[in-house]
DNA sequence: AGCACGCCGACT
DNA sequence: GTCGGCGTGCTC
């Protein structure tokens, strides 16, 4: 390094590795501000990197290479952004560079500095043009006329109820995280909007996180209507690479004042951020399931703390983690029990399937009393919704004369029968073949479907309700572009009598006028090893109930409540008691008590070490060795490591999968072990032939 | 993660 | 004789 040169530490996209520090050092003739985007040579490649805060020099004998270029046209990423990324990298046990680079739009990594400069110039020009237009339109008083650009026809804010007003005040006054506990239809969205408005008025930006953007078109259109004049942009994985870069840059340059996005948007660079909203905070979609397995909800709370700004976590069925934190006083809790417009809670009907004869069950997806209710609903001219969380026609085929079942040769799972194209499809590895004419094992012609999916349900309902207009919405029926939208609008237009669907219809879509909602096969998961199953079922049922909530202003003439039917084999389970009383608090109390007894979150912290290998033996041996390595560390104090177990679907595409649970009552103790464990784990990698990969999942959702 | 180098099997 | 399989090692 020439004496005149400056040392620059940068984060590059490399996996966390024993022999490599988090930051690599380069030289540059001038000082480079931390947060600047740079390009550096790495081996034979030229890679995108982010200049970082200098770390103490580490002697490694080698001459440092020079930074290739500094993107002067893009403002540096802020210290707050770098804190967020550094925290996430440390907490989820990934390299700083991997997190930093994956938090940026992919296209940004590919463009060189000239291309970036061209883009920022273009964006600045577009911005200036629209500002001029706005000024001109304001001067001539053309705002709100037909020829004014749509972004200047902002919707007016409605008057808040006193409950909503209190919520907005509490959120803004508190400064920390607020758990906004409000039933479906209680007007949480309006609270978000008015809190956002207040923050925008102070010249700050607002970040709104939602579970899945395509499931919440209503929130997007309300935000667009209200805040178009402020510059609203979206950030999610369905954007094209060019859109994603443009939207990201709009937030980074401060042009967009409101960003609506999915979990990846928690890393959006927003230099003047003043508020974060996490809608449906309990939703599992906020947890990334591959790579850096971060929880966008938890990172949003960290970000709020780190930048001293209010964070709103909204839900009608909060996660028990958030509920507990509110109990501890770490979050402020604001309740909104009232349903705006006097909408009433549906009547809940539990159908005990143990009392339905086997033969009747086999022939009819819906038990006779539910079928009668469905017919009555239709006779009243009302729509109904039947939820079954299993797509395809039947989950498995079987041969009546031998024991053959339609298993997948590459996975430990059945192949699902899809009647439409008479295929057998593995939902795990994608293998699809024609249904065999005869049993592949014994040659018998008598193979038949067992169980039922949405396709069969649709077929049975079509037979049982002649003349009814039945529509199915699931991942198979909405595969094409725009298919979901057109199906949904058919429902909204009243062109559908009975809607059949999987969970994807229960989430997000606001069908306010369903006379009847039925949940079939809801409790399949209740007695599995998944300790969060009751919590998820409760959320699903509450959401389903919300779909049946009728708008009193629209149905003032009708006095009867709508109905929520649940077919269950476990009618005495507390989840149903709580549902009938629509009492989340009681449900949360019983669940929290059970979790405490069982030593589960939120009373303990968990991490999962997963191993993929060519054989189960190799995966198990690796995990066993990893366990031994951990037990030898002083940091293992206060941490329990459980034996390795196969995943629920243990083999997928010929890869055997095992996992090992690591638990501690102290999050800090668990973090300390995970940090110390990293090097020994890397060292073990090479000693297990046939091991394909391993990964740590911190705060896993499914165990 | 890339991208090298390196050392053993079937092919234009 | 080479093309190419993926094991091992390195990247400031």
XYZ file of C-alpha atoms (C1' of nucleotides) in Angstrom:
727
model
C 0.000 0.000 0.000
C 1.341 3.361 -1.035
C 1.640 5.707 1.940
C -0.846 8.099 0.326
C -3.479 5.392 -0.094
C -6.404 4.933 2.268
C -7.481 1.587 3.568
C -11.092 0.685 2.766
C -12.922 -2.145 4.541
C -15.778 -3.603 2.523
C -18.506 -6.220 2.867
C -18.606 -8.672 -0.035
C -20.998 -11.519 -0.720
C -19.110 -14.467 0.717
C -20.427 -17.161 3.040
C -19.444 -17.022 6.689
C -16.127 -18.785 6.655
C -13.544 -19.676 9.220
C -10.481 -18.353 7.448
C -12.106 -15.126 6.393
C -12.963 -12.015 8.355
C -16.374 -10.388 7.945
C -14.766 -7.482 6.070
C -12.087 -7.507 3.410
C -9.558 -4.667 3.139
C -8.636 -2.791 -0.020
C -6.863 0.456 -0.828
C -8.062 3.565 -2.590
C -6.317 6.853 -3.395
C -9.007 8.786 -1.513
C -10.940 7.972 1.637
C -14.214 6.117 0.952
C -17.207 6.924 3.110
C -18.747 3.927 4.878
C -22.014 2.970 3.164
C -20.759 3.718 -0.348
C -21.356 1.140 -3.053
C -18.047 0.019 -4.523
C -16.666 -2.621 -6.848
C -13.667 -4.651 -5.780
C -11.561 -7.410 -7.312
C -12.055 -10.748 -5.558
C -10.008 -13.610 -6.895
C -10.620 -13.461 -10.631
C -13.927 -11.678 -10.307
C -15.009 -8.077 -9.974
C -17.777 -7.945 -7.371
C -20.203 -5.429 -5.910
C -19.450 -4.521 -2.303
C -20.462 -2.022 0.361
C -17.834 0.116 2.081
C -18.154 -0.503 5.803
C -16.986 1.071 9.023
C -13.270 0.388 9.426
C -12.330 -2.577 11.581
C -8.966 -2.822 13.358
C -6.263 -3.791 10.841
C -5.458 -7.477 10.803
C -1.951 -8.447 9.753
C -2.148 -11.073 7.048
C 1.066 -10.452 5.178
C -0.509 -9.953 1.793
C -0.460 -6.753 -0.188
C -3.929 -5.202 -0.368
C -5.585 -4.838 -3.757
C -7.161 -1.617 -4.932
C -10.858 -0.754 -4.976
C -11.945 -0.871 -8.630
C -14.535 1.897 -8.428
C -16.751 3.903 -6.108
C -20.341 4.656 -7.144
C -20.357 8.380 -6.414
C -23.827 8.864 -7.885
C -25.564 6.782 -5.221
C -25.746 8.288 -1.724
C -24.124 6.087 0.937
C -26.227 3.629 2.919
C -26.853 5.120 6.331
C -25.260 4.066 9.622
C -28.722 2.905 10.745
C -29.031 0.643 7.686
C -25.580 -0.760 8.369
C -26.489 -1.393 12.008
C -29.600 -3.296 10.929
C -27.647 -5.444 8.484
C -24.834 -6.088 10.973
C -27.331 -7.037 13.665
C -29.197 -9.414 11.353
C -25.943 -11.030 10.185
C -24.792 -11.658 13.740
C -28.177 -12.785 15.034
C -28.936 -15.207 12.196
C -25.338 -16.449 11.937
C -24.606 -15.313 8.395
C -21.776 -13.254 6.985
C -22.157 -9.499 7.011
C -21.535 -9.330 3.277
C -24.125 -11.967 2.455
C -26.741 -10.044 4.379
C -25.702 -6.641 3.081
C -25.704 -7.714 -0.552
C -28.884 -9.782 -0.333
C -30.598 -6.765 1.225
C -29.924 -4.806 -1.973
C -31.911 -5.289 -5.192
C -30.254 -7.956 -7.389
C -29.972 -5.557 -10.327
C -27.976 -3.120 -8.207
C -25.322 -5.798 -7.770
C -25.059 -6.334 -11.514
C -24.852 -2.769 -12.804
C -21.522 -1.004 -13.046
C -21.018 2.533 -11.772
C -21.661 4.183 -15.137
C -25.014 2.420 -15.403
C -25.872 3.401 -11.829
C -24.993 7.028 -12.543
C -27.230 6.964 -15.641
C -30.106 5.547 -13.566
C -29.844 8.120 -10.767
C -29.705 10.951 -13.318
C -32.829 9.583 -14.979
C -34.672 9.258 -11.669
C -33.684 12.773 -10.595
C -34.915 14.163 -13.923
C -38.236 12.336 -13.630
C -38.575 13.670 -10.112
C -37.873 17.252 -11.189
C -40.387 16.968 -14.036
C -43.148 15.740 -11.761
C -42.409 18.503 -9.226
C -42.698 21.122 -11.980
C -45.967 19.594 -13.113
C -47.274 19.659 -9.564
C -46.346 23.306 -9.145
C -47.963 24.168 -12.475
C -51.106 22.306 -11.641
C -51.305 23.939 -8.218
C -50.790 27.385 -9.780
C -53.572 26.969 -12.325
C -55.857 25.366 -9.795
C -56.302 22.244 -11.873
C -55.779 19.858 -8.982
C -58.688 17.450 -8.653
C -59.909 18.045 -12.161
C -60.060 15.239 -14.667
C -56.820 16.162 -16.407
C -54.775 16.375 -13.232
C -52.433 13.438 -12.758
C -54.054 10.798 -10.564
C -51.435 11.187 -7.863
C -52.880 14.566 -6.951
C -56.374 13.331 -6.313
C -55.677 12.016 -2.856
C -58.542 10.486 -0.951
C -59.672 12.394 2.124
C -59.130 10.884 5.583
C -62.336 9.756 7.269
C -63.109 10.803 10.810
C -61.784 8.337 13.341
C -63.773 6.661 16.072
C -62.522 7.614 19.518
C -60.987 4.145 19.818
C -59.043 4.645 16.586
C -58.025 8.141 17.568
C -56.693 6.870 20.874
C -54.753 4.133 19.071
C -53.088 6.614 16.716
C -52.113 8.885 19.593
C -50.775 5.987 21.655
C -48.654 4.668 18.780
C -47.085 8.040 18.049
C -46.590 9.032 21.687
C -45.030 5.755 22.777
C -41.997 5.746 20.539
C -41.325 2.026 20.972
C -43.184 -0.989 19.646
C -46.972 -1.117 19.925
C -48.995 -4.288 19.599
C -52.238 -3.195 17.974
C -54.666 -5.919 18.935
C -57.788 -5.468 16.871
C -60.429 -7.776 15.473
C -61.062 -8.085 11.733
C -63.114 -5.084 10.762
C -62.095 -3.062 13.819
C -60.488 -0.454 11.611
C -56.791 -1.202 12.166
C -55.996 -0.110 8.622
C -57.374 3.360 9.227
C -55.165 3.581 12.321
C -52.113 2.685 10.236
C -53.086 5.269 7.646
C -53.579 8.117 10.080
C -50.427 7.317 12.036
C -48.625 7.278 8.695
C -50.198 10.599 7.746
C -48.937 12.204 10.946
C -45.423 10.916 10.322
C -45.480 12.038 6.680
C -46.597 15.493 7.815
C -43.422 15.709 9.862
C -41.396 15.044 6.735
C -40.542 11.442 7.556
C -40.930 8.207 5.558
C -43.190 5.267 6.395
C -42.544 1.547 5.890
C -45.521 -0.839 5.778
C -44.808 -4.574 5.820
C -47.439 -7.119 4.774
C -47.198 -10.941 4.588
C -47.841 -11.340 0.865
C -48.432 -8.425 -1.431
C -50.673 -10.213 -3.917
C -52.992 -11.249 -1.101
C -53.523 -7.701 0.101
C -54.608 -5.686 -2.946
C -57.095 -3.842 -0.751
C -54.425 -2.396 1.531
C -52.342 -1.424 -1.469
C -55.213 0.407 -3.130
C -56.125 2.219 0.090
C -52.533 3.334 0.591
C -52.354 4.375 -3.044
C -55.576 6.357 -2.785
C -54.472 8.113 0.379
C -50.791 8.692 -0.218
C -50.308 8.846 -3.976
C -49.313 12.496 -3.705
C -46.548 11.588 -1.263
C -44.975 8.992 -3.515
C -45.864 5.411 -2.709
C -43.755 2.546 -3.884
C -43.750 -1.216 -3.394
C -40.967 -3.712 -2.730
C -41.507 -7.441 -3.146
C -40.133 -10.411 -5.036
C -42.793 -10.375 -7.774
C -41.392 -7.135 -9.213
C -39.185 -7.353 -12.287
C -35.486 -6.744 -11.569
C -35.712 -3.296 -13.180
C -38.796 -2.323 -11.136
C -37.251 -3.588 -7.958
C -34.153 -1.455 -8.493
C -36.206 1.609 -9.402
C -38.502 1.228 -6.391
C -35.589 0.588 -4.054
C -33.800 3.641 -5.371
C -36.948 5.761 -4.946
C -36.956 4.834 -1.258
C -33.194 5.319 -0.904
C -33.248 8.748 -2.558
C -36.235 9.754 -0.433
C -38.533 10.227 -3.443
C -40.928 7.571 -2.162
C -42.287 8.613 1.223
C -44.299 5.412 1.757
C -42.931 1.942 1.027
C -45.303 -1.036 1.041
C -43.537 -4.354 0.902
C -43.090 -7.939 1.969
C -40.449 -9.242 4.379
C -37.524 -8.280 2.138
C -38.615 -4.629 2.424
C -37.562 -4.568 6.082
C -34.080 -3.888 4.675
C -35.243 -1.017 2.455
C -32.931 1.953 2.711
C -35.106 4.795 3.994
C -32.953 7.694 5.157
C -35.845 9.576 6.749
C -37.812 6.656 8.158
C -40.283 7.702 10.850
C -42.671 4.751 11.307
C -42.820 1.012 10.607
C -46.120 -0.864 10.378
C -46.159 -4.671 10.397
C -49.647 -5.803 9.392
C -50.779 -9.330 10.366
C -47.645 -9.595 12.466
C -48.407 -13.223 13.410
C -48.156 -14.388 9.798
C -45.465 -17.021 9.174
C -44.566 -15.370 5.839
C -42.505 -12.815 7.736
C -39.954 -15.536 8.424
C -37.565 -16.145 5.558
C -37.229 -19.890 5.032
C -33.930 -20.115 3.172
C -30.553 -18.424 3.115
C -30.456 -15.973 6.003
C -33.562 -17.119 7.855
C -34.556 -13.787 9.311
C -37.846 -12.700 10.815
C -38.824 -9.413 9.177
C -41.176 -8.723 12.085
C -38.420 -9.101 14.663
C -35.993 -7.077 12.550
C -38.638 -4.361 12.195
C -38.767 -4.135 15.983
C -34.966 -3.984 16.151
C -34.927 -1.316 13.462
C -37.482 0.738 15.339
C -35.414 0.568 18.504
C -32.170 1.293 16.700
C -33.611 4.324 14.912
C -35.821 5.465 17.826
C -39.042 5.321 15.886
C -42.468 3.829 16.551
C -43.266 0.341 15.272
C -46.839 -0.960 15.043
C -47.455 -4.714 15.086
C -51.064 -5.278 14.090
C -53.100 -8.463 14.385
C -56.412 -9.909 15.450
C -54.512 -13.028 16.548
C -51.030 -11.891 17.634
C -48.141 -14.308 17.784
C -47.643 -15.587 21.318
C -44.150 -14.078 21.184
C -45.552 -10.591 20.679
C -48.395 -11.193 23.117
C -45.931 -12.194 25.815
C -43.727 -9.166 25.162
C -46.764 -6.960 25.580
C -47.532 -8.693 28.890
C -43.974 -8.044 30.002
C -44.407 -4.396 29.137
C -41.753 -4.490 26.458
C -44.412 -3.584 23.889
C -47.248 -1.208 24.485
C -50.560 -2.933 23.883
C -53.482 -1.096 22.342
C -56.807 -2.927 22.016
C -59.451 -2.221 19.432
C -62.293 -4.577 20.284
C -65.089 -2.799 18.421
C -66.103 -3.758 14.934
C -66.556 -0.566 12.938
C -70.025 -0.158 11.446
C -71.540 -2.506 13.980
C -70.605 -5.598 11.980
C -71.471 -8.662 13.976
C -69.518 -11.763 14.834
C -70.724 -14.850 12.952
C -72.479 -17.655 14.771
C -69.964 -20.461 15.281
C -71.191 -24.023 14.693
C -68.952 -26.960 15.563
C -69.703 -30.205 13.772
C -68.486 -33.258 15.671
C -67.294 -35.603 12.945
C -67.153 -38.527 15.381
C -70.949 -38.579 15.204
C -71.074 -38.795 11.422
C -71.173 -42.380 10.087
C -68.049 -43.444 8.186
C -69.958 -44.182 4.989
C -71.554 -40.721 5.003
C -68.128 -39.125 5.547
C -66.670 -41.014 2.624
C -69.339 -39.875 0.208
C -69.820 -36.310 1.366
C -67.124 -33.828 2.224
C -69.683 -31.814 4.124
C -71.700 -33.568 6.813
C -75.488 -33.419 6.328
C -76.206 -30.581 8.802
C -73.585 -28.395 7.108
C -74.895 -29.341 3.688
C -78.387 -28.240 4.787
C -76.999 -24.942 6.040
C -75.183 -24.435 2.742
C -78.400 -25.041 0.798
C -80.292 -22.648 3.049
C -77.599 -20.030 2.559
C -77.903 -20.421 -1.173
C -81.682 -20.245 -0.994
C -81.312 -16.862 0.727
C -79.227 -15.783 -2.268
C -76.062 -15.491 -0.204
C -72.562 -16.596 -1.060
C -70.639 -19.197 0.877
C -67.004 -20.165 1.262
C -65.697 -23.678 1.926
C -62.074 -23.931 3.055
C -60.026 -27.102 2.706
C -56.303 -26.796 3.004
C -55.359 -29.587 0.615
C -55.085 -29.096 -3.101
C -55.357 -31.732 -5.787
C -58.106 -34.334 -6.118
C -56.958 -36.886 -3.591
C -53.813 -36.924 -1.474
C -52.993 -40.527 -2.393
C -54.067 -43.405 -4.636
C -54.122 -46.948 -3.364
C -54.610 -50.437 -4.732
C -57.474 -52.382 -3.200
C -55.954 -55.807 -3.701
C -52.359 -55.220 -2.590
C -50.796 -52.633 -0.303
C -49.553 -50.332 -3.092
C -49.904 -46.592 -2.565
C -48.867 -43.780 -4.883
C -45.600 -42.993 -3.168
C -42.892 -40.822 -4.668
C -39.707 -42.712 -5.584
C -37.575 -39.710 -4.586
C -39.378 -38.407 -1.505
C -40.915 -39.807 1.643
C -44.327 -38.531 0.634
C -47.352 -39.614 -1.378
C -47.895 -38.397 -4.874
C -51.157 -36.501 -5.121
C -53.823 -37.454 -7.632
C -54.800 -34.578 -9.938
C -57.887 -35.664 -11.830
C -57.887 -32.838 -14.398
C -54.915 -34.247 -16.295
C -55.015 -37.682 -14.644
C -51.568 -37.122 -13.185
C -49.816 -38.191 -10.029
C -47.759 -35.292 -8.730
C -45.281 -35.071 -5.931
C -45.798 -31.708 -4.236
C -42.228 -31.873 -2.880
C -39.955 -32.675 -5.834
C -42.368 -31.927 -8.662
C -42.262 -35.405 -10.219
C -45.390 -35.828 -12.339
C -46.491 -38.924 -14.251
C -49.720 -40.214 -15.777
C -51.906 -42.230 -13.474
C -51.200 -45.894 -14.170
C -54.097 -47.924 -15.645
C -53.350 -50.826 -13.338
C -51.566 -51.215 -10.036
C -47.818 -51.021 -10.735
C -47.241 -53.561 -7.991
C -49.779 -56.353 -8.605
C -51.429 -55.399 -11.904
C -54.915 -55.184 -10.412
C -57.168 -52.634 -12.156
C -58.854 -51.584 -8.939
C -56.855 -48.536 -7.800
C -58.778 -45.761 -6.142
C -58.255 -42.340 -4.570
C -58.143 -42.009 -0.794
C -59.004 -38.856 1.080
C -59.958 -35.618 -0.612
C -58.508 -32.366 -1.868
C -60.108 -29.203 -3.199
C -60.686 -30.695 -6.666
C -62.720 -33.583 -5.270
C -64.548 -31.251 -2.916
C -65.504 -29.085 -5.864
C -66.723 -32.164 -7.730
C -68.811 -33.394 -4.786
C -70.371 -29.974 -4.263
C -71.193 -29.699 -7.960
C -73.109 -32.999 -7.698
C -74.784 -32.054 -4.442
C -75.837 -28.555 -5.485
C -77.209 -28.784 -9.030
C -77.216 -25.423 -10.761
C -74.989 -23.731 -8.207
C -72.103 -21.675 -9.537
C -69.056 -23.158 -7.829
C -65.569 -21.733 -8.130
C -62.325 -23.169 -6.836
C -59.338 -21.019 -5.867
C -56.079 -22.754 -4.997
C -52.483 -22.774 -6.215
C -53.502 -25.004 -9.145
C -56.494 -22.978 -10.305
C -54.732 -19.610 -10.256
C -51.485 -20.663 -11.855
C -51.745 -18.274 -14.836
C -51.096 -14.552 -14.679
C -54.175 -12.626 -13.606
C -56.100 -15.817 -12.876
C -56.360 -15.031 -9.158
C -57.595 -11.492 -9.817
C -60.239 -12.620 -12.291
C -61.468 -15.380 -9.959
C -61.684 -12.938 -7.078
C -63.538 -10.352 -9.082
C -66.007 -13.063 -10.169
C -66.671 -13.657 -6.478
C -66.996 -9.942 -5.749
C -69.358 -9.442 -8.723
C -71.638 -12.100 -7.259
C -71.044 -14.519 -10.144
C -70.147 -17.285 -7.722
C -72.447 -19.032 -5.245
C -69.978 -21.309 -3.518
C -66.271 -20.585 -3.351
C -64.016 -23.559 -2.620
C -60.437 -22.828 -1.652
C -57.293 -23.438 0.332
C -55.823 -21.157 2.980
C -54.860 -18.662 0.301
C -58.480 -17.476 0.156
C -58.773 -17.143 3.909
C -55.838 -14.746 4.031
C -56.158 -11.134 3.066
C -59.174 -11.053 0.818
C -61.970 -9.189 2.330
C -65.176 -10.979 1.387
C -67.495 -9.075 3.604
C -70.746 -10.668 2.622
C -70.289 -14.401 2.910
C -73.439 -15.806 4.484
C -71.613 -18.972 5.475
C -67.998 -20.002 5.851
C -67.118 -23.651 6.429
C -63.738 -25.024 7.459
C -63.265 -28.684 6.553
C -60.527 -30.906 7.960
C -59.223 -28.053 10.050
C -57.750 -30.036 12.881
C -55.491 -32.435 10.988
C -52.443 -30.650 12.352
C -53.595 -30.307 15.957
C -51.961 -33.406 17.306
C -48.757 -33.390 15.300
C -45.393 -32.492 16.818
C -45.766 -28.896 15.612
C -46.338 -26.947 18.810
C -47.579 -23.904 16.904
C -50.404 -25.821 15.212
C -53.146 -24.611 17.598
C -51.965 -21.027 17.240
C -52.065 -21.252 13.448
C -55.438 -22.990 13.454
C -56.867 -20.307 15.717
C -55.558 -17.573 13.412
C -57.030 -19.357 10.388
C -60.407 -19.798 12.068
C -60.516 -16.185 13.207
C -59.626 -15.089 9.708
C -62.306 -17.370 8.289
C -64.760 -15.897 10.772
C -63.806 -12.449 9.551
C -64.771 -13.494 6.027
C -68.206 -14.292 7.327
C -68.497 -10.999 9.128
C -71.226 -9.103 7.474
C -71.265 -5.397 6.918
C -74.261 -4.145 8.876
C -74.663 -1.092 6.662
C -75.126 -3.346 3.652
C -77.362 -5.889 5.316
C -79.323 -3.781 7.713
C -82.506 -5.476 6.592
C -81.352 -8.918 7.631
C -81.266 -9.658 11.281
C -79.640 -13.074 11.344
C -75.928 -13.425 11.867
C -73.807 -15.187 9.280
C -72.394 -18.597 10.171
C -68.985 -20.140 10.616
C -69.087 -23.944 10.467
C -66.136 -26.053 11.561
C -65.971 -29.790 10.999
C -63.767 -31.316 13.652
C -62.839 -34.581 15.288
C -61.769 -32.765 18.443
C -64.690 -30.510 19.342
C -63.543 -30.177 22.949
C -60.152 -28.714 22.058
C -59.650 -25.309 23.739
C -59.054 -23.683 20.368
C -62.756 -24.132 19.550
C -63.959 -22.903 22.925
C -61.952 -19.744 22.396
C -63.274 -19.421 18.848
C -66.899 -19.675 19.956
C -66.319 -16.934 22.475
C -64.040 -15.145 19.986
C -61.729 -14.782 22.919
C -58.112 -14.576 21.833
C -56.985 -13.619 25.320
C -58.314 -16.833 26.846
C -56.754 -18.845 24.048
C -53.407 -17.099 24.478
C -53.500 -17.719 28.225
C -54.000 -21.494 27.845
C -51.374 -21.712 25.117
C -48.835 -19.687 27.081
C -49.365 -21.863 30.134
C -48.777 -25.001 28.051
C -45.709 -23.526 26.415
C -44.287 -22.635 29.800
C -44.789 -26.173 31.082
C -43.229 -27.628 27.952
C -40.302 -25.213 27.939
C -41.184 -23.766 24.543
C -41.131 -20.246 23.082
C -41.782 -17.565 24.085
C -40.472 -18.892 27.379
C -37.355 -20.280 25.747
C -35.343 -19.493 22.637
C -34.768 -22.125 19.966
C -32.419 -22.748 17.101
C -32.405 -25.637 14.694
C -29.373 -27.182 13.060
C -30.485 -28.851 9.838
C -28.375 -31.257 7.827
C -28.975 -32.503 4.282
C -27.089 -35.620 3.230
C -27.133 -38.485 0.764
C -28.116 -40.846 3.561
C -29.883 -40.434 6.880
C -26.910 -42.048 8.639
C -24.522 -39.381 7.409
C -26.874 -36.568 8.383
C -27.329 -38.077 11.820
C -23.614 -38.693 12.341
C -22.846 -35.090 11.432
C -25.464 -33.736 13.821
C -24.249 -36.072 16.544
C -20.679 -34.825 16.055
C -21.960 -31.244 16.032
C -23.734 -31.905 19.297
C -20.528 -33.301 20.847
C -18.593 -30.283 19.611
C -21.104 -27.941 21.222
C -21.067 -29.806 24.519
C -17.309 -29.318 24.620
C -17.673 -25.529 24.471
C -17.852 -23.455 27.655
C -20.628 -21.437 25.958
C -22.881 -24.514 26.093
C -23.689 -23.675 29.703
C -27.432 -23.124 30.049
C -28.171 -24.538 26.606
C -29.851 -27.888 25.927
C -29.170 -29.860 22.769
C -31.719 -32.498 21.803
C -31.109 -35.634 19.746
C -31.262 -35.355 15.961
C -34.581 -36.306 14.365
C -35.690 -36.630 10.739
C -37.799 -33.840 9.289
C -41.524 -34.567 8.935
C -40.902 -35.276 5.248
C -37.513 -36.859 5.763
C -36.497 -37.341 2.135
C -37.036 -34.844 -0.676
C -35.567 -35.406 -4.149
C -33.332 -38.162 -2.781
C -31.862 -35.916 -0.110
C -32.200 -37.125 3.482
C -32.963 -34.355 5.958
C -32.378 -34.367 9.705
C -32.505 -31.642 12.286
C -31.423 -31.024 15.853
C -33.086 -28.688 18.321
C -31.017 -26.338 20.472
C -32.839 -24.634 23.324
C -32.141 -22.187 26.100
C -34.232 -20.157 28.501
C -31.880 -17.296 27.688
C -31.748 -15.797 24.206
C -28.319 -14.345 25.039
C -26.937 -17.714 26.124
C -28.241 -19.312 22.937
C -26.689 -16.555 20.825
C -23.353 -17.012 22.597
C -23.331 -20.717 21.868
C -24.299 -20.243 18.223
C -21.468 -17.758 17.728
C -18.914 -20.066 19.347
C -20.278 -23.122 17.511
C -19.654 -21.741 14.063
C -15.943 -22.601 13.732
C -16.237 -26.190 15.027
C -19.207 -26.759 12.698
C -17.192 -25.597 9.708
C -14.350 -27.883 10.763
C -16.752 -30.857 10.903
C -18.057 -30.249 7.407
C -15.242 -32.090 5.638
C -15.234 -35.036 7.996
C -18.623 -36.358 6.920
C -18.587 -37.739 3.412
C -21.992 -37.510 1.803
C -23.006 -34.453 3.773
C -24.500 -32.038 1.253
C -25.079 -28.945 3.401
C -26.091 -27.746 6.800
C -27.872 -24.643 8.004
C -28.827 -22.944 11.216
C -32.365 -21.676 11.685
C -32.514 -19.207 14.559
C -36.024 -18.775 16.035
C -37.490 -21.450 13.739
C -41.233 -21.432 13.175
C -41.588 -25.137 12.530
C -39.768 -27.726 14.576
C -20.723 -18.698 -3.133
C -17.671 -18.722 -7.424
C -13.719 -20.246 -9.531
C -9.552 -22.423 -9.660
C -6.615 -26.685 -9.599
C -6.227 -31.621 -9.567
C -6.544 -36.298 -10.294
C -9.249 -40.674 -12.271
C -13.151 -42.794 -15.944
C -15.644 -43.135 -21.008
C -15.348 -41.091 -25.544
C -15.515 -37.501 -30.433
C -4.799 -39.569 -26.299
C -8.634 -35.621 -24.295
C -13.341 -34.118 -22.029
C -15.256 -33.939 -17.647
C -16.752 -35.827 -13.065
C -16.769 -33.278 -8.363
C -13.328 -33.157 -3.946
C -10.308 -29.449 -1.845
C -8.829 -24.844 -1.203
C -8.709 -19.819 -1.667
C -10.529 -15.252 -2.046
C -8.346 -8.692 1.153
